[in-house]
Amino acid sequence: MKKLFVSIMVGCMLFLTACGSSAPANTVHSLDDLKGKKIGVQLKTTGDVYSSDIEGADVQRYNKGEDAVLALRKGEVDAVMVDDAPAEVFVAEYGDIKILDEAFADEEYGIAVSKGNTELLDKINKALDTLQSAGTIDKIAQAWEKGEVEKTAYEGQTKEKYANGTLVMATNAEFPPYESRTENDEIIGIDVDIMKAVCDELDMKLQVEHTSFDSIFASVERGMADVGVAAITITEERLKKFDFSKPYVAAKQVIIVRGD
């Protein structure tokens, strides 16, 4: 009987620990509460930039957004700043976190190309116009955001040969549903599907390369990749070094906190 009691107690302790009950109570209930708090972000993202401007904030930087979320659940940070679509994925995966009702900022995503590469930029913008008019981009984004697909929302890139060669896309596959990796290391997501559609318009073969978020820009700058696509927010600072396509998705920067 004593062994049974001990086993039950150990099981309960493990269950409570797994549920994150040891983490401190949430203290961030509004944007004003972020002052002086520890905020987890993915390194070099706009969340990193925005958080750094918050009065007294102690910004904790991680290579992946999910690592910041795990730190939040353990009580190592008080909040996480991230884009709204990935935030929804994290909240759906973990039942002990939530998103604040008020968004921190509105933003738009664009496709980054090297400065002065107007020929490629014009072709991409023309392709985006065609795809947006046809509703293709909205269909892709909605299918992923609603969880209607697991690998792809766009059936394309089926030709054996492409008249205009290969387009190399640098991305950071740690940002679902925009980009992530399967168990077989296949890179999938909204951005991948959109770029497949863009490449079909350009009669080019899409080649996707995974790297760290910060290295995306270096890859484009050095010519190792033709474009950088990873839910990249168009900002004044980034426009000084790179050219961007017209926005293809509107998004929000939001705050994730522990559940009450």
Coordinates of C-alpha atoms in Angstrom, one line a residue, residues 14-238:
L14 CA 5.5 14.6 -12.7
F15 CA 2.1 15.5 -14.1
L16 CA 2.1 18.9 -12.4
T17 CA 5.7 19.6 -13.5
A18 CA 4.8 18.7 -17.1
C19 CA 1.9 21.1 -17.0
G20 CA 4.2 23.9 -16.0
S21 CA 2.7 24.4 -12.6
S22 CA 6.1 25.3 -11.1
A23 CA 6.3 28.4 -13.2
P24 CA 5.4 31.7 -11.6
A25 CA 2.0 33.3 -12.1
N26 CA 1.6 35.5 -15.2
T27 CA 2.3 39.2 -14.5
V28 CA 1.8 40.5 -18.0
H29 CA -1.9 41.4 -18.7
S30 CA -1.5 44.3 -21.0
L31 CA 1.2 46.0 -23.2
D32 CA 1.9 48.4 -20.3
D33 CA 3.0 45.5 -18.1
L34 CA 5.9 44.8 -20.4
K35 CA 8.0 47.5 -18.9
G36 CA 10.9 46.1 -16.9
K37 CA 10.0 42.5 -17.8
K38 CA 12.0 39.7 -19.3
I39 CA 10.9 39.3 -22.9
G40 CA 11.8 36.3 -25.0
V41 CA 12.3 36.8 -28.7
Q42 CA 13.8 35.1 -31.8
L43 CA 17.2 36.6 -32.5
K44 CA 17.3 39.5 -35.1
T45 CA 13.6 39.5 -35.8
T46 CA 11.3 42.5 -35.5
G47 CA 10.2 41.2 -32.1
D48 CA 13.9 41.6 -31.1
V49 CA 13.9 45.2 -32.3
Y50 CA 10.5 46.1 -30.8
S51 CA 11.3 44.5 -27.4
S52 CA 14.6 46.4 -27.2
D53 CA 12.8 49.7 -27.2
I54 CA 10.5 48.8 -24.3
E55 CA 11.5 50.7 -21.1
G56 CA 13.5 48.6 -18.8
A57 CA 13.0 45.4 -20.7
D58 CA 15.4 42.5 -20.3
V59 CA 15.4 41.0 -23.8
Q60 CA 16.3 37.3 -23.9
R61 CA 17.3 36.1 -27.4
Y62 CA 16.8 32.6 -28.8
N63 CA 17.6 31.0 -32.1
K64 CA 14.1 29.7 -32.4
G65 CA 10.7 31.2 -31.5
E66 CA 9.7 27.9 -29.9
D67 CA 12.8 28.0 -27.6
A68 CA 11.5 31.4 -26.3
V69 CA 8.0 29.9 -25.7
L70 CA 9.5 27.0 -23.8
A71 CA 11.5 29.5 -21.7
L72 CA 8.2 31.3 -21.0
R73 CA 6.5 28.0 -19.9
K74 CA 9.4 27.3 -17.5
G75 CA 9.2 30.8 -16.0
E76 CA 12.5 32.0 -17.4
V77 CA 10.9 34.9 -19.2
D78 CA 7.7 36.8 -18.5
A79 CA 6.5 37.1 -22.1
V80 CA 7.3 36.3 -25.7
M81 CA 7.0 38.7 -28.6
V82 CA 6.4 37.0 -32.0
D83 CA 4.3 37.2 -35.1
D84 CA 0.6 36.3 -34.8
A85 CA 0.5 33.2 -37.1
P86 CA 3.3 31.4 -35.3
A87 CA 1.9 32.5 -32.0
E88 CA -1.4 30.8 -32.8
V89 CA 0.5 27.6 -33.6
F90 CA 2.4 27.7 -30.3
V91 CA -0.8 28.4 -28.3
A92 CA -2.6 25.5 -30.0
E93 CA 0.3 23.2 -29.2
Y94 CA 0.8 24.2 -25.6
G95 CA -2.3 24.6 -23.4
D96 CA -0.8 26.7 -20.7
I97 CA -0.1 29.9 -22.7
K98 CA -2.2 32.6 -24.4
I99 CA -2.0 35.6 -26.6
L100 CA -2.8 39.1 -25.3
D101 CA -5.9 40.6 -26.9
E102 CA -4.0 43.8 -28.0
A103 CA -1.4 43.5 -30.8
F104 CA 1.9 45.2 -30.3
A105 CA 2.3 46.3 -33.9
D106 CA 1.1 45.8 -37.5
E107 CA 3.6 44.7 -40.1
E108 CA 3.9 43.4 -43.7
Y109 CA 6.0 40.7 -45.1
G110 CA 8.1 41.0 -48.3
I111 CA 10.5 39.0 -50.4
A112 CA 14.1 40.3 -49.9
V113 CA 16.5 40.6 -52.9
S114 CA 19.9 42.1 -53.2
K115 CA 20.1 45.9 -53.5
G116 CA 19.7 47.0 -57.2
N117 CA 18.5 43.6 -58.6
T118 CA 15.6 45.4 -60.2
E119 CA 15.2 42.8 -63.0
L120 CA 14.4 39.9 -60.5
L121 CA 12.4 42.2 -58.3
D122 CA 10.2 43.4 -61.1
K123 CA 9.5 39.8 -62.2
I124 CA 8.6 38.8 -58.6
N125 CA 6.3 41.7 -58.2
K126 CA 4.5 40.9 -61.5
A127 CA 4.1 37.3 -60.3
L128 CA 2.7 38.4 -57.0
D129 CA 0.2 40.7 -58.7
T130 CA -1.0 37.7 -60.8
L131 CA -1.2 35.4 -57.8
Q132 CA -3.0 37.9 -55.6
S133 CA -5.5 38.7 -58.4
A134 CA -6.2 35.0 -58.7
G135 CA -6.6 34.6 -54.9
T136 CA -3.8 32.0 -54.8
I137 CA -1.9 33.7 -52.0
D138 CA -4.9 34.1 -49.8
K139 CA -5.9 30.4 -50.4
I140 CA -2.5 29.2 -49.4
A141 CA -2.3 31.3 -46.3
Q142 CA -5.8 30.4 -45.1
A143 CA -5.3 26.7 -45.7
W144 CA -2.2 26.7 -43.5
E145 CA -3.6 29.0 -40.8
K146 CA -6.8 26.9 -40.5
G147 CA -4.8 23.7 -40.3
E148 CA -6.3 22.2 -43.4
V149 CA -3.0 21.0 -44.8
E150 CA 0.0 19.2 -43.4
K151 CA 2.6 19.5 -46.2
T152 CA 1.4 21.8 -49.0
A153 CA -1.5 24.0 -50.0
Y154 CA -0.2 24.4 -53.5
E155 CA 0.3 21.7 -56.0
G156 CA 2.9 23.0 -58.4
Q157 CA 6.6 22.8 -59.4
T158 CA 5.9 19.6 -61.3
K159 CA 7.8 20.2 -64.5
E160 CA 11.0 18.3 -65.3
K161 CA 12.7 21.3 -66.8
Y162 CA 12.3 25.1 -66.4
A163 CA 13.2 27.6 -69.1
N164 CA 14.7 30.2 -66.7
G165 CA 16.8 28.0 -64.4
T166 CA 16.7 27.7 -60.6
L167 CA 15.8 30.3 -58.0
V168 CA 17.4 29.8 -54.6
M169 CA 15.4 30.8 -51.6
A170 CA 17.1 31.2 -48.2
T171 CA 14.8 30.7 -45.2
N172 CA 14.7 29.9 -41.5
A173 CA 12.5 26.8 -41.2
E174 CA 11.6 27.5 -37.5
F175 CA 8.6 29.6 -38.0
P176 CA 5.4 27.6 -38.5
P177 CA 3.1 27.9 -40.3
Y178 CA 5.3 30.0 -42.6
E179 CA 8.2 27.6 -42.7
S180 CA 9.0 24.4 -40.8
R181 CA 10.7 21.1 -41.4
T182 CA 9.1 17.6 -41.6
E183 CA 10.7 14.5 -40.0
N184 CA 12.4 14.0 -43.3
D185 CA 13.8 17.5 -43.3
E186 CA 11.5 18.7 -46.0
I187 CA 10.9 22.4 -45.7
I188 CA 7.2 23.3 -45.9
G189 CA 4.8 26.1 -45.1
I190 CA 3.1 29.2 -46.4
D191 CA 6.2 30.9 -47.7
V192 CA 7.4 27.8 -49.5
D193 CA 4.0 27.3 -51.2
I194 CA 3.9 31.0 -52.2
M195 CA 7.4 30.8 -53.7
K196 CA 6.5 27.7 -55.6
A197 CA 3.6 29.6 -57.2
V198 CA 5.9 32.6 -57.9
C199 CA 8.5 30.3 -59.5
D200 CA 5.8 28.6 -61.7
E201 CA 4.9 32.1 -62.9
L202 CA 8.6 32.8 -63.6
D203 CA 9.2 29.3 -65.2
M204 CA 11.9 28.6 -62.6
K205 CA 12.7 25.7 -60.4
L206 CA 12.5 26.6 -56.6
Q207 CA 15.4 25.5 -54.4
V208 CA 14.9 26.1 -50.7
E209 CA 17.8 26.4 -48.3
H210 CA 17.5 26.4 -44.5
T211 CA 19.8 28.7 -42.4
S212 CA 19.6 30.8 -39.3
F213 CA 17.3 33.9 -39.6
D214 CA 20.3 36.3 -39.4
S215 CA 22.2 34.4 -42.1
I216 CA 19.3 34.8 -44.6
F217 CA 20.4 38.3 -45.3
A218 CA 24.0 37.4 -45.6
S219 CA 23.1 34.7 -48.1
V220 CA 21.3 37.2 -50.3
E221 CA 23.9 39.8 -50.0
R222 CA 26.7 37.4 -50.9
G223 CA 24.8 35.9 -53.8
M224 CA 24.5 32.5 -52.2
A225 CA 20.7 32.9 -52.5
D226 CA 18.5 34.8 -54.9
V227 CA 15.9 35.7 -52.4
G228 CA 15.2 35.7 -48.7
V229 CA 11.8 34.6 -47.7
A230 CA 10.9 33.8 -44.0
A231 CA 8.0 36.0 -42.9
I232 CA 10.4 38.9 -43.2
T233 CA 8.9 42.2 -42.1
I234 CA 9.6 45.1 -44.3
T235 CA 11.3 47.8 -42.2
E236 CA 13.1 51.1 -42.9
E237 CA 16.3 49.6 -41.5
R238 CA 16.2 46.6 -43.8

